[in-house]
Tab-separated table of C-alpha atoms in Angstrom:
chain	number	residue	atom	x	y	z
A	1	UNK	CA	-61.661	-140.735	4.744
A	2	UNK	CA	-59.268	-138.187	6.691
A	3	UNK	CA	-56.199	-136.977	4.816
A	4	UNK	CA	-53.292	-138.890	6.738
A	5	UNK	CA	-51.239	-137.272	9.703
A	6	UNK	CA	-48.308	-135.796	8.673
A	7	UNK	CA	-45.092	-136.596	11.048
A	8	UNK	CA	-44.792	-133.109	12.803
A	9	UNK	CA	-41.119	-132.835	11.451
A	10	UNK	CA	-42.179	-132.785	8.186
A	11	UNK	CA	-44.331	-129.558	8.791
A	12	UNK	CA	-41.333	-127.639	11.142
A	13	UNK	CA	-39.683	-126.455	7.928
A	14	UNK	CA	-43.008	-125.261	6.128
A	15	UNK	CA	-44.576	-123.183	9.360
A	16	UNK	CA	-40.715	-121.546	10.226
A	17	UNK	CA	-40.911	-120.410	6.701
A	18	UNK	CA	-44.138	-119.295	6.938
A	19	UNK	CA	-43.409	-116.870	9.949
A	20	UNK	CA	-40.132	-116.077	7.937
A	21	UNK	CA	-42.709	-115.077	5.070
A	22	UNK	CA	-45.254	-113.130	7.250
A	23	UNK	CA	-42.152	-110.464	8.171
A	24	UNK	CA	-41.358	-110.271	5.223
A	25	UNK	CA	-44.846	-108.969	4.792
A	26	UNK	CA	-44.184	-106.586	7.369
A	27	UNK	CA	-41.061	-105.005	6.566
A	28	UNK	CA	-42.914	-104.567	2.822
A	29	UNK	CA	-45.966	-102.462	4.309
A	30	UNK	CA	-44.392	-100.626	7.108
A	31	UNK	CA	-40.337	-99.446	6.547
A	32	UNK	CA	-40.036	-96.952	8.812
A	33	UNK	CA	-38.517	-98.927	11.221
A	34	UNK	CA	-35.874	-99.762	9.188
A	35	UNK	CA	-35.319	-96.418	8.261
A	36	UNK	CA	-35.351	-95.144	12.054
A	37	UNK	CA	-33.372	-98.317	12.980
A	38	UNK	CA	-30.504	-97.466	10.467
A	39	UNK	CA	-29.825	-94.094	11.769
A	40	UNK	CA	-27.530	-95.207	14.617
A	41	UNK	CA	-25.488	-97.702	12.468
A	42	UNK	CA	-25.019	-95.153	10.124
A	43	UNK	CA	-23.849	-92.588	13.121
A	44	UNK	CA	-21.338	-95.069	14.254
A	45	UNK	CA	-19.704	-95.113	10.569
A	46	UNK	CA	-20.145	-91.380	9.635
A	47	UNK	CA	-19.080	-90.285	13.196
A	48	UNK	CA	-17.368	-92.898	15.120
A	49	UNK	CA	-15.176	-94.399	12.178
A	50	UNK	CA	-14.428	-91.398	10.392
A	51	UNK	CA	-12.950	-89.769	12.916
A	52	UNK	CA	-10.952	-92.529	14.366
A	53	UNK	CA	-10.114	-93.546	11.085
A	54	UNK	CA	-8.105	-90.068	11.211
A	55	UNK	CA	-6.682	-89.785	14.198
A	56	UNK	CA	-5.454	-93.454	14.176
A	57	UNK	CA	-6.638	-94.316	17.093
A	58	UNK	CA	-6.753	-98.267	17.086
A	59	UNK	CA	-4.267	-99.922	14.869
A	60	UNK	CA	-5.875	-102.448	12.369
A	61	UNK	CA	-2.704	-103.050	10.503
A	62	UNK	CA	-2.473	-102.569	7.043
A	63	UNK	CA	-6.719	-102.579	7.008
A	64	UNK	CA	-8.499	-99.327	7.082
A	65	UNK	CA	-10.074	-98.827	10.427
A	66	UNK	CA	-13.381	-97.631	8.473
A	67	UNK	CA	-13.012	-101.198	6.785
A	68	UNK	CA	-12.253	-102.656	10.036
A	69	UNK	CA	-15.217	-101.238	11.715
A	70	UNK	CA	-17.798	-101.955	9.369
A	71	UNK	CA	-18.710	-105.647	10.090
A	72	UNK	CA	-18.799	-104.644	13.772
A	73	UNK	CA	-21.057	-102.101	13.047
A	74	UNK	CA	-23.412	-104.771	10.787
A	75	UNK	CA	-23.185	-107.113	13.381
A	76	UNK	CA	-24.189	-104.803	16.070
A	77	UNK	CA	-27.079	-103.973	14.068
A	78	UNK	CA	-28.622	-107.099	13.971
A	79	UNK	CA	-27.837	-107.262	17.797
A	80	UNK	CA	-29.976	-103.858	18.147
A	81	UNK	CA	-32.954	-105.425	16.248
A	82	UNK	CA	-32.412	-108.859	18.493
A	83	UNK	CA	-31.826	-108.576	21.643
A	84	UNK	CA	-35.575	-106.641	22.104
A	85	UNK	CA	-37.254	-108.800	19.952
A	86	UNK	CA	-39.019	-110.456	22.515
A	87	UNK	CA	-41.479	-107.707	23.442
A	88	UNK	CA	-43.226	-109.254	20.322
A	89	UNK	CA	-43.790	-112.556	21.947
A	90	UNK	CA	-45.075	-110.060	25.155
A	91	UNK	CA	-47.561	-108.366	23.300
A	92	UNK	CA	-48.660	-110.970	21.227
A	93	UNK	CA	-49.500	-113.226	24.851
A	94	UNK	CA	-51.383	-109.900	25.963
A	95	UNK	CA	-53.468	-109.749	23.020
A	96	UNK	CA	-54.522	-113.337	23.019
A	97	UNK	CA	-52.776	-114.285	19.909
A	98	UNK	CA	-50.131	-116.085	21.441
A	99	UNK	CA	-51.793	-119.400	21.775
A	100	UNK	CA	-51.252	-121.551	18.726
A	101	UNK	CA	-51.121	-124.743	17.419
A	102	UNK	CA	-47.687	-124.335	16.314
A	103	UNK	CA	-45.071	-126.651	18.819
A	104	UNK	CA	-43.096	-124.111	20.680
A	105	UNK	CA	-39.877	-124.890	18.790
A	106	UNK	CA	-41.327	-124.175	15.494
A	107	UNK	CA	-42.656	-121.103	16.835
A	108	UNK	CA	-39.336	-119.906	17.886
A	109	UNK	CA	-37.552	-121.009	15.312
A	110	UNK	CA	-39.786	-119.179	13.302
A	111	UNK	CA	-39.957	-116.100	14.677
A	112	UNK	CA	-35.585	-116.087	15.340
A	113	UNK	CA	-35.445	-116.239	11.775
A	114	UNK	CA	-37.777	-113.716	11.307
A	115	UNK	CA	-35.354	-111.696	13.330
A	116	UNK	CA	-32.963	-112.679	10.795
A	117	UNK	CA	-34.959	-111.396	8.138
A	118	UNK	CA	-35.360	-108.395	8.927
A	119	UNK	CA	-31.913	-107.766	10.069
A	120	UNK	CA	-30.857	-108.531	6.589
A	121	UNK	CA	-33.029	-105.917	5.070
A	122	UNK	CA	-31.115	-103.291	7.487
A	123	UNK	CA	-27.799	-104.996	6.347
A	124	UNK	CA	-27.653	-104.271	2.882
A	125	UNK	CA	-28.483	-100.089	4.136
A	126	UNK	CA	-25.313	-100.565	6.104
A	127	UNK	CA	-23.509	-101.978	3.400
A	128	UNK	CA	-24.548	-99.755	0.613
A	129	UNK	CA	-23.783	-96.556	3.220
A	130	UNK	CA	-20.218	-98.806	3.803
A	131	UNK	CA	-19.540	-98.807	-0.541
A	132	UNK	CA	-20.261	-95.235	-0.737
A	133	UNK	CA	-17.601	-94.368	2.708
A	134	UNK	CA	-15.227	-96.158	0.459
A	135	UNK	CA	-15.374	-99.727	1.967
A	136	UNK	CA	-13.741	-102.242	0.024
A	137	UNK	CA	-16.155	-105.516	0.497
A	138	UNK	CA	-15.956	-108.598	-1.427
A	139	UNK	CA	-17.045	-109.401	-5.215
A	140	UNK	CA	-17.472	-113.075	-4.700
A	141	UNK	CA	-20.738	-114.119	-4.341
A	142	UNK	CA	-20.061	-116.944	-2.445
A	143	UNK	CA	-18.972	-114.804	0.460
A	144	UNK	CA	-21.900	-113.226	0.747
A	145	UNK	CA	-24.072	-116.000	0.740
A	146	UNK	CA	-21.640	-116.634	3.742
A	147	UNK	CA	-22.516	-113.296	5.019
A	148	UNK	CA	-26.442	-114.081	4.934
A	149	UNK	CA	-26.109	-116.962	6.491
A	150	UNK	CA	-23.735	-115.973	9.332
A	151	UNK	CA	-26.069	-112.801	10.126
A	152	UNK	CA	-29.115	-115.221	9.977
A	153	UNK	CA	-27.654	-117.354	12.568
A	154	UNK	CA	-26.173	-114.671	14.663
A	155	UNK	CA	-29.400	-112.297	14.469
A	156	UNK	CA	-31.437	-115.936	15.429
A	157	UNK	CA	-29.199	-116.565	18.875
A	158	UNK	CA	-29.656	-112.862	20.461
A	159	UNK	CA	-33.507	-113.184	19.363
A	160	UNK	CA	-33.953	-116.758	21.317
A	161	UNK	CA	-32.083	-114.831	24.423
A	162	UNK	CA	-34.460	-112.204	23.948
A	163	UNK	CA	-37.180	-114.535	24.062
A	164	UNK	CA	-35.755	-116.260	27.043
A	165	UNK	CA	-35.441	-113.294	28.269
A	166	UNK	CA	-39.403	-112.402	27.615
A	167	UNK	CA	-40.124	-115.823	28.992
A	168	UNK	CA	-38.471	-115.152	32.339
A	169	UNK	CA	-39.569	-111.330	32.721
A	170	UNK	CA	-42.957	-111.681	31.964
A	171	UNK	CA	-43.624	-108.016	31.334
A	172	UNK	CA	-42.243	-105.856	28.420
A	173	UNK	CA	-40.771	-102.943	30.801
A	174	UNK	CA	-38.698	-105.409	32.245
A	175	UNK	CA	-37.706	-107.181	29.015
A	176	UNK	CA	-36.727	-103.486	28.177
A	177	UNK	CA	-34.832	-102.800	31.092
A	178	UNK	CA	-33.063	-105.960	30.735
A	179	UNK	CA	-32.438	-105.772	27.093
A	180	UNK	CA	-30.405	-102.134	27.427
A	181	UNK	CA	-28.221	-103.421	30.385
A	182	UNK	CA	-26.642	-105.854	28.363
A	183	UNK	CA	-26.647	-104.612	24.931
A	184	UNK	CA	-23.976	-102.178	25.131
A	185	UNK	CA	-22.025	-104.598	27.637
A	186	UNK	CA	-22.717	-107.722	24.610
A	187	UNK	CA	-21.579	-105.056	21.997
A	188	UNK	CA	-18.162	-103.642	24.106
A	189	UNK	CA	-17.277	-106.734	25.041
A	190	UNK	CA	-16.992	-108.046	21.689
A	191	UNK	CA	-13.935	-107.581	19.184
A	192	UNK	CA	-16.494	-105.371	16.645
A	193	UNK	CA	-14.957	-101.772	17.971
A	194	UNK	CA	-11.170	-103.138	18.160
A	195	UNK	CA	-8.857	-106.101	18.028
A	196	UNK	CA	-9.201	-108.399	21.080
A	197	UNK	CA	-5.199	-107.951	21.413
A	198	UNK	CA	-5.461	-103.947	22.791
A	199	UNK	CA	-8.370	-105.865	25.202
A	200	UNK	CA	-7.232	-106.005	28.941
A	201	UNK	CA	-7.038	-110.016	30.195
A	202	UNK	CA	-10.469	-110.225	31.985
A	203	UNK	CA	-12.112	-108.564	28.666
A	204	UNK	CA	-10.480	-110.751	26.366
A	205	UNK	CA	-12.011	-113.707	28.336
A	206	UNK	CA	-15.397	-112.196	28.101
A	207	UNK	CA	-15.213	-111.692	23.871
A	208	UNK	CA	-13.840	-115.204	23.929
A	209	UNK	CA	-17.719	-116.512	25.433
A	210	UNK	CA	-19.458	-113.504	23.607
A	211	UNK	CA	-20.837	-115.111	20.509
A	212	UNK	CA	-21.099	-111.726	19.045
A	213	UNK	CA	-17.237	-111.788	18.779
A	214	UNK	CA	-17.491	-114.798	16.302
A	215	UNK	CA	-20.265	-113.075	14.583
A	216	UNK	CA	-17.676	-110.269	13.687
A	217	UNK	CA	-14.913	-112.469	13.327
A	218	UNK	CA	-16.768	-114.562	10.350
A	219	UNK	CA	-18.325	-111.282	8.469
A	220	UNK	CA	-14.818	-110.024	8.807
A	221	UNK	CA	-13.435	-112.530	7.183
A	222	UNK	CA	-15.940	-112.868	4.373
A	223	UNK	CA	-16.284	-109.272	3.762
A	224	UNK	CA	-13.247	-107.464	3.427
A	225	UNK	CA	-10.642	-110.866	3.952
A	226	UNK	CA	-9.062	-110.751	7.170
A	227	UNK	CA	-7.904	-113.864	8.097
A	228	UNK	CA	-10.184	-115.528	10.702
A	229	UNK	CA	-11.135	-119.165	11.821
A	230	UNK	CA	-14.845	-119.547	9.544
A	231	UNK	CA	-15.462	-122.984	10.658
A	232	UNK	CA	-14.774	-122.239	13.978
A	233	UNK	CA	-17.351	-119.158	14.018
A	234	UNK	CA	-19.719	-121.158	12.138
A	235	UNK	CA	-19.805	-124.246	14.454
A	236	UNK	CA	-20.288	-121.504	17.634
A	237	UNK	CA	-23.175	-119.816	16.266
A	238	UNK	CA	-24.722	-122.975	15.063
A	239	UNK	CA	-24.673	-124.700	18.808
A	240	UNK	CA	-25.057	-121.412	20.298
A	241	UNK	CA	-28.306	-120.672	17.829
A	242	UNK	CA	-29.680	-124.258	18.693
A	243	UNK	CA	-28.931	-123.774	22.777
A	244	UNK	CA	-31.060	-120.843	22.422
A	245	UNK	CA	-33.752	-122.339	20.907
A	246	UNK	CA	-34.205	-125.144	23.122
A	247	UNK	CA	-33.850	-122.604	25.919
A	248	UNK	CA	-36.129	-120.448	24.674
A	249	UNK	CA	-39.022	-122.871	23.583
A	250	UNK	CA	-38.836	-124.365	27.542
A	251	UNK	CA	-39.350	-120.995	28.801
A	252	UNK	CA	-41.932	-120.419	25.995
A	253	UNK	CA	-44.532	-122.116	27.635
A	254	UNK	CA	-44.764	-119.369	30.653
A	255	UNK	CA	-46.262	-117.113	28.500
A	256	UNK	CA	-48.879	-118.915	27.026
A	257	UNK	CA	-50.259	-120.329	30.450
């Protein structure tokens, strides 16, 4: 007798964690990518913060710029790792291990999560190298289980554009392309360098739609306590996270033709 069919919902949970699981894996046999990746994060807070930290260049109020600056900088991070993590899905489709059982929104889910993953390994370098500039993040532990989850979600969004993205391009040299003409604009126009207040009108508008901005805004709040709207930011990156993987499992199926 055949072992009986198991409702596919059932088995989304156990094959996104399983893709979760196998970079995991990766990370665990091959680091130097986290150790090349880190080097620009850490630039931005050696270099970038220091410096303006001492001139007083953007006023933060009674928080340290350095403070201020350092949930931007995680944030952009996981953007970084993101917003080219697509050229996976590429490569795998020209090796001929694309094609899979798997339904597309598993797969996607999967692998955005994966993202996720990995960008939380790079967080805690960024967040040790923030302690040791003199930082001063939260104790409570609850907040940072707020802080994995927020970077999970935002890290999972800019992955599903990515894929999108991938979907749409067809060809990793384009993804590429693509990928560095709107990073920096996705990163600038977001509130992770400087309060949206000192942004002109039309920029302001454009870190209001950035969901990178609520990113920031929500590890802001739960790492160093400046006052922000959580369920607001949470609510954003959830629809925004789920938008992108519908969008991205309908382009999915480009590829795999």
């Amino acid at each position: 007798m055949s072992a009986p069919h198991r409702p596919s919902w059932r088995l989304f949970p156990g094959r996104v964690a399983a893709l979760c699981v196998v970079e995991l894996q990766k990370i665990r046999h091959d680091r130097t990518e986290l150790y090349t990746r880190a080097i620009q994060p850490a630039l931005w807070l050696l270099i970038f913060g220091e410096t303006f930290s001492r001139i007083q260049a953007i006023p933060t109020g009674q928080v340290p710029y350095l403070d201020y600056l350092a949930p931007g900088i995680l944030a952009q991070s996981a953007l970084f790792i993101a917003i080219f993590y697509g050229i996976q899905i590429i490569w795998e489709r020209d090796a001929g291990v694309l094609v899979t059982p798997t339904p597309r929104t598993a797969l996607v889910t999967g692998k955005a999560f994966a993202a996720g993953v990995r960008a939380l390994a790079q967080a805690v370098a960024i967040l040790v190298l923030s302690i040791l500039l003199g930082v001063t993040l939260t104790l409570n532990p609850l907040r940072w289980l707020g802080v994995v989850v927020i970077v999970m979600l935002g890290t999972a969004f800019f992955a599903c554009l990515s894929m999108t993205i991938a979907g749409l391009a067809m060809s990793r040299d384009r993804l590429m392309g693509i990928g560095q003409a709107i990073t920096m604009p996705l990163f600038f126009g977001s509130n992770a360098l400087y309060p949206v207040a000192l942004m002109p009108d039309w920029l302001r508008v454009v870190s209001h739609v950035n969901p990178l901005s609520y990113e920031v805004d929500a590890l802001r709040h739960l790492l160093i306590g400046i006052p922000g709207n959580l369920p607001l930011d949470f609510a954003v990156l959830v629809l925004a996270t789920a938008a992108g993987i519908i969008t991205a499992s309908s382009v999915l199926g480009r590829l795999v033709r």
